[in-house]
Tab-separated table of C-alpha atoms in Angstrom:
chain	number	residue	atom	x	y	z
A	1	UNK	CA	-49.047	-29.972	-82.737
A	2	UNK	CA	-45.548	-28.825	-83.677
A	3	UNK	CA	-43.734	-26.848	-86.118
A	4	UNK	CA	-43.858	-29.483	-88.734
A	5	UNK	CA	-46.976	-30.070	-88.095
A	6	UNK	CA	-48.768	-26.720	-88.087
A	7	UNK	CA	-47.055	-26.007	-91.714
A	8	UNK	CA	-47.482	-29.334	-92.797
A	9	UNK	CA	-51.437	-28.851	-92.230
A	10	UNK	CA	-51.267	-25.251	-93.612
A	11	UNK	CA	-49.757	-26.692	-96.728
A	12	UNK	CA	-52.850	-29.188	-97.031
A	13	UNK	CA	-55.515	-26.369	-96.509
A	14	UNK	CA	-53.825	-24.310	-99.165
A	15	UNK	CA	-55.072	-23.291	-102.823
A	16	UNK	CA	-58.053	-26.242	-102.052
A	17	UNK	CA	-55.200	-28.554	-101.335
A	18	UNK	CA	-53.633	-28.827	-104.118
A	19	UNK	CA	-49.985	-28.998	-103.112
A	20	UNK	CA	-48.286	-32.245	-104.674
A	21	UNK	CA	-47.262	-34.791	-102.124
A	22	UNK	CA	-43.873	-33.604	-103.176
A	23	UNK	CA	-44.305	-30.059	-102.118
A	24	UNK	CA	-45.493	-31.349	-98.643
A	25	UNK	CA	-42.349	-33.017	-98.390
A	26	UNK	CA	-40.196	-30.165	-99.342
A	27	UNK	CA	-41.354	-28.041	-97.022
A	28	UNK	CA	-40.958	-30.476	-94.221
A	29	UNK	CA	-37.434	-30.996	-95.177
A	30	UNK	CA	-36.642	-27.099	-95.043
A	31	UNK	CA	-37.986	-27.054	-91.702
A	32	UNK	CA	-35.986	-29.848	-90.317
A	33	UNK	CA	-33.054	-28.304	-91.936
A	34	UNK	CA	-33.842	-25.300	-90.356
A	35	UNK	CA	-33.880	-27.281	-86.819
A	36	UNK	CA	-30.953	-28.922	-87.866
A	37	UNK	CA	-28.737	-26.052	-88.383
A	38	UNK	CA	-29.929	-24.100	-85.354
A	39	UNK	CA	-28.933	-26.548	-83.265
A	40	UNK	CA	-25.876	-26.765	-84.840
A	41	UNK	CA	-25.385	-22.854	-84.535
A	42	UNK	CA	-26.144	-23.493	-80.588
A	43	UNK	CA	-23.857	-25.956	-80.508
A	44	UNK	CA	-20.626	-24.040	-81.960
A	45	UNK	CA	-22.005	-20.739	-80.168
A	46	UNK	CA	-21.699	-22.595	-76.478
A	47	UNK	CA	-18.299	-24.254	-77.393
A	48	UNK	CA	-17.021	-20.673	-78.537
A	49	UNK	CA	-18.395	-19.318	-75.232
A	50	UNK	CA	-16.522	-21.165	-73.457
A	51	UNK	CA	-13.744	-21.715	-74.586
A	52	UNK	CA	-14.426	-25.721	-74.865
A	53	UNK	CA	-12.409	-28.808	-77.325
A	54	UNK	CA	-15.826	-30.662	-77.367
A	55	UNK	CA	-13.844	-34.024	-78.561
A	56	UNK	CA	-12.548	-34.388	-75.403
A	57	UNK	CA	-15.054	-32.637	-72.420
A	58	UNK	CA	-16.434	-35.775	-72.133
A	59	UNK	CA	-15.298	-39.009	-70.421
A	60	UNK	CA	-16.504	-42.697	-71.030
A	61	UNK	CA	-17.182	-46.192	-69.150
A	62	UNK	CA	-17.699	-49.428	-70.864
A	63	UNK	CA	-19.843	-51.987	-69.550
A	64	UNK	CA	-20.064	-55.130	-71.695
A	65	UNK	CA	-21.651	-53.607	-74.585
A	66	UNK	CA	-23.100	-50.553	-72.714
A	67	UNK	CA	-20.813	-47.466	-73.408
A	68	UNK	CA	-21.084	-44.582	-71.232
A	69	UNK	CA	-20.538	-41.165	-71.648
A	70	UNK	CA	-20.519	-38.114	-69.381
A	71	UNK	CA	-21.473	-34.694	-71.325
A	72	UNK	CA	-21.711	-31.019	-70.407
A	73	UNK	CA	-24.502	-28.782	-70.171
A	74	UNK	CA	-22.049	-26.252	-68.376
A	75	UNK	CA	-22.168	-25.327	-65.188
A	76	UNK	CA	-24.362	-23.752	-62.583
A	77	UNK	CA	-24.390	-20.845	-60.375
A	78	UNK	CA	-26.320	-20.661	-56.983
A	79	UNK	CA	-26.381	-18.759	-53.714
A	80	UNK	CA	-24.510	-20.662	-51.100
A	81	UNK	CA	-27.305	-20.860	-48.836
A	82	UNK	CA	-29.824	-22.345	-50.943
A	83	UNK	CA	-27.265	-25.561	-49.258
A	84	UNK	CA	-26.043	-24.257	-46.284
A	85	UNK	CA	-28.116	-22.454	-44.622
A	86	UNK	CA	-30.409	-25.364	-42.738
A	87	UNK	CA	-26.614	-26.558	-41.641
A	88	UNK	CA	-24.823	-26.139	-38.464
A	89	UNK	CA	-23.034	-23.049	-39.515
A	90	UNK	CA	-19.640	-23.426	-36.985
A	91	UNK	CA	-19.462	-27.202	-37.912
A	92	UNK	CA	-19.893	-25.998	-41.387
A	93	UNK	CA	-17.026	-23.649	-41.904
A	94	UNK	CA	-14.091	-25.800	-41.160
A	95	UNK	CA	-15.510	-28.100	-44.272
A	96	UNK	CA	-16.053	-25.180	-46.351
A	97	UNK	CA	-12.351	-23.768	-45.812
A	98	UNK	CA	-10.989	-27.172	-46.287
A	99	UNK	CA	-13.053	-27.533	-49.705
A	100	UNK	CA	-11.728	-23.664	-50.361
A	101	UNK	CA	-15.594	-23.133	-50.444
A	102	UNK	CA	-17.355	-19.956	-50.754
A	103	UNK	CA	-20.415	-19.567	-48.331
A	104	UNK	CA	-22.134	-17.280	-50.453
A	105	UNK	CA	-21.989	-18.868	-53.783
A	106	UNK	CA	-20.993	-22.142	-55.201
A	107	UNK	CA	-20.743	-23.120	-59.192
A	108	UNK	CA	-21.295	-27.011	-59.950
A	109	UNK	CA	-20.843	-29.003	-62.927
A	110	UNK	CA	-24.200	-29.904	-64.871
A	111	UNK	CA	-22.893	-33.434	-65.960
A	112	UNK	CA	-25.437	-35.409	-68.385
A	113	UNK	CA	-25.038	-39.364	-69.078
A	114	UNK	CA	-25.001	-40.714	-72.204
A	115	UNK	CA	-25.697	-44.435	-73.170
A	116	UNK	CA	-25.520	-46.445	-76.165
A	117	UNK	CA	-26.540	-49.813	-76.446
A	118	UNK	CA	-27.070	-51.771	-79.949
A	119	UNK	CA	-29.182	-48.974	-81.909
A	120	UNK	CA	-30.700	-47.244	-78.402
A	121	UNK	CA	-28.984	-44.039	-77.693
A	122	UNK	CA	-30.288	-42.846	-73.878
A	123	UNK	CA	-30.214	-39.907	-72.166
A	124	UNK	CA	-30.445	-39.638	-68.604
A	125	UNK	CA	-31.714	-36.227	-67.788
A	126	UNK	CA	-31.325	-33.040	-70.793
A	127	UNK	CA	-29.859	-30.846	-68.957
A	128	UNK	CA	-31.453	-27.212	-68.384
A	129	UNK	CA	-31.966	-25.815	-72.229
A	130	UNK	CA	-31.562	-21.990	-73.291
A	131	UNK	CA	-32.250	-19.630	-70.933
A	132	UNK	CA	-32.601	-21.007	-67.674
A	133	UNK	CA	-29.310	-20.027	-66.498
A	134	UNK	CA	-25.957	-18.099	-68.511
A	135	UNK	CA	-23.403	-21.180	-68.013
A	136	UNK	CA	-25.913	-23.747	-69.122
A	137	UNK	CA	-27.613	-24.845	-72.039
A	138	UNK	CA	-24.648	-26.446	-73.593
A	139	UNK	CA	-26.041	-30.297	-74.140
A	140	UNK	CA	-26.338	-29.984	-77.625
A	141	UNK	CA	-22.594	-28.907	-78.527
A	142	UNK	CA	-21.477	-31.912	-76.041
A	143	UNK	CA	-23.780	-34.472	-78.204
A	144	UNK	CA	-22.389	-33.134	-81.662
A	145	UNK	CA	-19.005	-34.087	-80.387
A	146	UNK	CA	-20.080	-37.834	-80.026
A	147	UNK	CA	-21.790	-36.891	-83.357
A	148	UNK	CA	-25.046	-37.738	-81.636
A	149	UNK	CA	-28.335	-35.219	-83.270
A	150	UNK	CA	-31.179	-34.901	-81.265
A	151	UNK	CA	-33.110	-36.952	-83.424
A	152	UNK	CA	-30.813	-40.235	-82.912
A	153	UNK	CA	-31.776	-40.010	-79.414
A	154	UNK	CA	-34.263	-42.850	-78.892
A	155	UNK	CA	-35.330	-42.831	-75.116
A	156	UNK	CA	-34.813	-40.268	-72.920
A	157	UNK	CA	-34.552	-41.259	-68.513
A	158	UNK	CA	-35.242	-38.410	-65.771
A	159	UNK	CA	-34.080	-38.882	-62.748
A	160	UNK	CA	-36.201	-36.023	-61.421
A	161	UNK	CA	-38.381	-33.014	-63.199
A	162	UNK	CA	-35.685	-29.666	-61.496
A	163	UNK	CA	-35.029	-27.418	-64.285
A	164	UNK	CA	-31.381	-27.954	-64.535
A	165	UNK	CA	-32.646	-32.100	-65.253
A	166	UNK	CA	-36.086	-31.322	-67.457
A	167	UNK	CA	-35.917	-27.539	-69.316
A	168	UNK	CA	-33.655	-28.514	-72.021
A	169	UNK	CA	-36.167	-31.311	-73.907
A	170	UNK	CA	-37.482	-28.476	-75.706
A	171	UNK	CA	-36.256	-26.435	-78.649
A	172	UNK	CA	-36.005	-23.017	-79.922
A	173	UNK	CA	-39.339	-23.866	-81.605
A	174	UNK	CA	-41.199	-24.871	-77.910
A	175	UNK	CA	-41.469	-28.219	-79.153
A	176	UNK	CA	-39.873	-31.449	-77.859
A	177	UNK	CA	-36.343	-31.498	-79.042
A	178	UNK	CA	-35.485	-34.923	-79.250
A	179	UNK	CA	-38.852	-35.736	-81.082
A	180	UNK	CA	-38.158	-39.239	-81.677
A	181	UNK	CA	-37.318	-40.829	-78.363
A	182	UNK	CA	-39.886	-42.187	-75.898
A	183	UNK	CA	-39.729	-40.637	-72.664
A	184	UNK	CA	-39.270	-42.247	-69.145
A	185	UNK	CA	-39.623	-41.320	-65.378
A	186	UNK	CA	-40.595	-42.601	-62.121
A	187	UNK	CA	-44.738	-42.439	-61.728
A	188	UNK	CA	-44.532	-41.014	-58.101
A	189	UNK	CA	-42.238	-37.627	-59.913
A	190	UNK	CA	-44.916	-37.464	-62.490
A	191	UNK	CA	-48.208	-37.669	-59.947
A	192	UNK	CA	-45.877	-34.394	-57.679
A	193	UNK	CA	-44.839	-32.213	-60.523
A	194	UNK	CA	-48.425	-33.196	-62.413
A	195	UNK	CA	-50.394	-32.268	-59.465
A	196	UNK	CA	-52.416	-29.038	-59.175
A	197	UNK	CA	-51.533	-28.136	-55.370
A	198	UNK	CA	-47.917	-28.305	-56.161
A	199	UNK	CA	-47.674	-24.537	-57.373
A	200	UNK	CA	-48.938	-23.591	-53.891
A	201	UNK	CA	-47.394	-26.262	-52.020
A	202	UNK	CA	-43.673	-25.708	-52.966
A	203	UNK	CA	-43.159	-22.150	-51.962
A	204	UNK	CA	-43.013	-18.870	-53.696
A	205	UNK	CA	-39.248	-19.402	-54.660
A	206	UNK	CA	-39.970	-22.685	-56.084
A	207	UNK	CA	-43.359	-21.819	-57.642
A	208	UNK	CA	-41.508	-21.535	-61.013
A	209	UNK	CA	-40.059	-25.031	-60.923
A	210	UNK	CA	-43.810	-26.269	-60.293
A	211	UNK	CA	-44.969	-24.485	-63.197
A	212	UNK	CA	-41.469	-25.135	-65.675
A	213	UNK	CA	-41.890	-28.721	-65.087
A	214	UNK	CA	-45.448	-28.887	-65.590
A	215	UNK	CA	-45.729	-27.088	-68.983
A	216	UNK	CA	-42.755	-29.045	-70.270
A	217	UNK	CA	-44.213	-32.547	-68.963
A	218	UNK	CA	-47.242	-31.746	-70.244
A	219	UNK	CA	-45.474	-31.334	-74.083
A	220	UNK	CA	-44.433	-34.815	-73.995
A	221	UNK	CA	-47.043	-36.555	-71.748
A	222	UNK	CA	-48.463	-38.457	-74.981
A	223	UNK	CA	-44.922	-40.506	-75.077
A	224	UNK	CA	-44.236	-40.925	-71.757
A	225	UNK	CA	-43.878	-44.561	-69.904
A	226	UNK	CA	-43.502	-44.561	-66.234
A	227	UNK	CA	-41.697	-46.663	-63.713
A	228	UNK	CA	-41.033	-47.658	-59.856
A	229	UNK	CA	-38.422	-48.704	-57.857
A	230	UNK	CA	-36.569	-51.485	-59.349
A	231	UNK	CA	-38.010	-51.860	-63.116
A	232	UNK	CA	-35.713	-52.641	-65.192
A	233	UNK	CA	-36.579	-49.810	-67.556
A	234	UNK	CA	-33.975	-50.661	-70.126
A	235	UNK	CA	-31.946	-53.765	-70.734
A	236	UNK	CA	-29.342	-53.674	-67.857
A	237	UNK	CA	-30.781	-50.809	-66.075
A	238	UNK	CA	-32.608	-50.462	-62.753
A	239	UNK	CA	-34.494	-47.927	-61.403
A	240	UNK	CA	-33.634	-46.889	-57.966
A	241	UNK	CA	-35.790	-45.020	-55.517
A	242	UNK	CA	-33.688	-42.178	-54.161
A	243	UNK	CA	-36.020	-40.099	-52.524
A	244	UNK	CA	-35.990	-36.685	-50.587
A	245	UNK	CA	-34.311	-34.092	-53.020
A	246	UNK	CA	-37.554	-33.906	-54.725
A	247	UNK	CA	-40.280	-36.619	-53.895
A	248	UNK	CA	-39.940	-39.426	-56.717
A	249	UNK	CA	-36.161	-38.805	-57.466
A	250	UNK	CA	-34.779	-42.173	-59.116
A	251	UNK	CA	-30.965	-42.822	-59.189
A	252	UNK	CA	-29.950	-45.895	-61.801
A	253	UNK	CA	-27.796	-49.113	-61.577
A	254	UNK	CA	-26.379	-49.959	-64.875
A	255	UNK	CA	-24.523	-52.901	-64.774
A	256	UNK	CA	-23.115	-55.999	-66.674
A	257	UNK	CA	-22.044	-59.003	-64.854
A	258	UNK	CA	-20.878	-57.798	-61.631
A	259	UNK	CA	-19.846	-54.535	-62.442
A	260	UNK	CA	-22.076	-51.856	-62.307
A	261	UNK	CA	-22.047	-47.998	-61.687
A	262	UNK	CA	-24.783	-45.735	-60.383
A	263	UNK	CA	-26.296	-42.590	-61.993
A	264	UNK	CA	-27.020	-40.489	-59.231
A	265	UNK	CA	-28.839	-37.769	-60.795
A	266	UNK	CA	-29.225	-35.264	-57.570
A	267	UNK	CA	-29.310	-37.388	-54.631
A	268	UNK	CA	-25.659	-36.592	-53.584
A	269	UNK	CA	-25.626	-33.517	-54.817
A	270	UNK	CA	-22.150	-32.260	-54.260
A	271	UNK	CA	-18.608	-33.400	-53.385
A	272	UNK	CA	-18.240	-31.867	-50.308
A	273	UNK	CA	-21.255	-31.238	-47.553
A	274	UNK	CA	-23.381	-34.559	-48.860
A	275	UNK	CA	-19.803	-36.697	-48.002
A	276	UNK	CA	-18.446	-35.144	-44.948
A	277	UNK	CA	-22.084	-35.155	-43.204
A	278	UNK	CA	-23.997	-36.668	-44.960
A	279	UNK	CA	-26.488	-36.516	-42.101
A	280	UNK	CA	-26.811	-33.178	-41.884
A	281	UNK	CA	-30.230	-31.047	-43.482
A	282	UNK	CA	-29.403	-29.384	-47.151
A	283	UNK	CA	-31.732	-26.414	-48.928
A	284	UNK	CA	-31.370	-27.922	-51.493
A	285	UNK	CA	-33.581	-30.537	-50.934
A	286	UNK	CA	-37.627	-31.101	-50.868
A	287	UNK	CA	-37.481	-33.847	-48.101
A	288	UNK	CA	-34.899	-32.785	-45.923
A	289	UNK	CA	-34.614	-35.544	-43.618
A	290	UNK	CA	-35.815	-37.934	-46.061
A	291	UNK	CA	-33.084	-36.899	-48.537
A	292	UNK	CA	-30.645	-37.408	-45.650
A	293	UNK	CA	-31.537	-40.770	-44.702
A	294	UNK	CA	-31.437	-41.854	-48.566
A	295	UNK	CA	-27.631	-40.226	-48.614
A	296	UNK	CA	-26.732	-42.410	-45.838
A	297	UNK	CA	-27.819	-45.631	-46.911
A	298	UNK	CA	-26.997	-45.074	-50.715
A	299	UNK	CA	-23.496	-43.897	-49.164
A	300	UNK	CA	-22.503	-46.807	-47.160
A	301	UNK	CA	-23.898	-49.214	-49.979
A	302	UNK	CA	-21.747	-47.446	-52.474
A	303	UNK	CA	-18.764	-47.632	-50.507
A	304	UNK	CA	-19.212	-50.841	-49.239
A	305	UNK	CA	-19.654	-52.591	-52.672
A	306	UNK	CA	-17.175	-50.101	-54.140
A	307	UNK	CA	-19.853	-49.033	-57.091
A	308	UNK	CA	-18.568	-46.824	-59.121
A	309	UNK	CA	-20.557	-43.412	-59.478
A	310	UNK	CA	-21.923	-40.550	-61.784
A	311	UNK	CA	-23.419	-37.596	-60.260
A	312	UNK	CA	-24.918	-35.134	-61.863
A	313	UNK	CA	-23.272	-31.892	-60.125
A	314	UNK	CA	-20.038	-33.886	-59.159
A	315	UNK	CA	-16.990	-32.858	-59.747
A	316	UNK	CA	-14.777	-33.590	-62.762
A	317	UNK	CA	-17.097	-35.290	-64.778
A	318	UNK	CA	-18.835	-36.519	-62.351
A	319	UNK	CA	-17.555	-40.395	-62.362
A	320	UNK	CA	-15.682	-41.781	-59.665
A	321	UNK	CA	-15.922	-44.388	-56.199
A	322	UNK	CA	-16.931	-43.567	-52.512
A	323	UNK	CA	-14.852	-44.247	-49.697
A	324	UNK	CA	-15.339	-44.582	-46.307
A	325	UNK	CA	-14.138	-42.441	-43.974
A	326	UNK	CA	-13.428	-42.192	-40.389
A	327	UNK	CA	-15.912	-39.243	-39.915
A	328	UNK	CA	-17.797	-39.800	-42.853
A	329	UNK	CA	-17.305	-40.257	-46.924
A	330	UNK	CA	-14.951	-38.751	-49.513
A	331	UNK	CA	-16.095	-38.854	-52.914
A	332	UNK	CA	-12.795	-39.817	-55.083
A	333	UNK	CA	-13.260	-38.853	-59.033
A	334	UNK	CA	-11.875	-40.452	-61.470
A	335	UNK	CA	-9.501	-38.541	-64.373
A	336	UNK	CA	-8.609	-35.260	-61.922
């Protein structure tokens, strides 16, 4: 039960239940005003931080009448070998210098997709909440610039159940934050992050992930519908399995006529390492050779068919085209 419901049933049990219909609906209207100005305060508070004109951190792609946006959640932090250190380190370097690369740490965008349609407003992924990490957390102030509340979201799309994609659907209150939208992922994420051997499976520095994604799956597992690899989940939207980064990770094909554009979510995780080799093994990842082989195929399909892209740690905002390269791929972004 959640906020409004635990005061909404301690309003019924109180004085013999004699609160007026009327009172019961006061009080439920001071809590959501409560929510709503709390997430406002977030909102301002992460622009402040950072120094961010919301009205324009975002850009957008029109298909037909599908609109696209790309959002902040702000950026993330990580060692540099939690990438590189399963690569060739000689072969690595020269890419790193060329990049201007740090071995030791790397900060990547936390981009977060957008889509309106008729009355549907979808997210694909939430971003990574309060908490989780100091740069992130920012979703909220990057939807109030579209002038989109939490509660005009009305589906919600993972492409996989890492923190940085799954913390931030709940609210200061540990509830689900966007508490009228129906939820969506792929059945095979659900079954991994849902099983009990997972916790032990995934390794001591993961064992938080396992138990993150549970907890917070578990919140909205009464709203949840589930998918494989090509549903159409939404109209003009196609699930696409991308596995090996985590073991049901779905990337999706949004198109209109024949133009279309992929949301990656993590399956080419960065602009560098995943396009020069492609091939090659990344921390990162669950599946390491299975994330590898999806790279390479999803790579020479995208630039092939010249499909335009959003990834979720590019760079930029994440949109842009793959090209082929003599050695490899270059990932060229749009609007830098």
């Amino acid at each position: 039960m959640d906020a409004i419901g635990r005061i909404s049933l301690s309003c019924l049990e109180a004085n013999n239940h004699s609160y007026s219909n009327t009172r019961i609906q006061w009080v439920l209207d001071m809590v959501l005003s409560r929510r709503r100005f709390l997430h406002k305060a977030a909102g301002l508070a992460a622009g402040s931080v950072c120094g961010m004109t919301f009205a324009s951190a975002h850009a957008e792609i029109h298909l037909g009448d599908i609109r696209l946006d790309v959002v902040k959640d702000g950026s993330l932090t990580l060692p540099g070998a939690l990438i590189f250190d399963p690569m060739p380190q000689a072969d690595l370097n020269p890419i790193l210098k060329k990049y201007q690369l740090s071995a030791t740490q790397l900060t990547r965008p936390c981009n977060v997709t957008v889509m309106r349609q008729g009355e549907r407003t979808i997210l694909f992924d939430v971003g990574a909440g309060a908490g989780f990490s100091p740069d992130t957390g920012q979703l909220l102030a990057s939807l109030d610039s579209l002038d989109i509340a939490p509660e005009d979201v009305t589906d919600v799309v993972f492409t996989h159940a890492h923190p940085d994609h799954l913390w931030g659907v709940l609210d200061d209150f540990d509830d689900p934050l966007f508490n009228r939208a129906r939820y969506m992922i792929g059945t095979k994420e659900w079954d991994y992050w849902l099983n009990p051997n997972t916790v032990t499976d995934i390794g001591e520095a993961r064992a938080s992930f396992a138990v993150g994604a549970e907890r917070r799956l578990r919140m909205i597992e009464d709203n949840v519908q589930f998918f494989g690899d090509g549903d159409e989940i939404l109209p003009g939207v196609v699930a696409r399995a991308t596995y090996g980064h985590t073991p049901g990770h779905m990337s999706f094909e949004v198109r209109d006529g024949s133009t279309s554009v992929m949301i990656l979510g993590d399956c080419i995780g960065n602009h560098h390492v995943a396009f020069e080799r492609p091939d090659w093994p990344s921390g990162a990842d669950h599946d390491q050779t299975t994330a590898a082989r999806t790279r390479l195929s999803l790579l020479d399909q995208l630039a092939h068919e010249q499909i335009r892209i959003i990834g979720f740690h590019l760079v930029g905002d994440g949109i842009g085209h793959v090209d082929k390269t003599p050695g490899g791929y270059r990932f060229v972004p749009e609007g830098l």
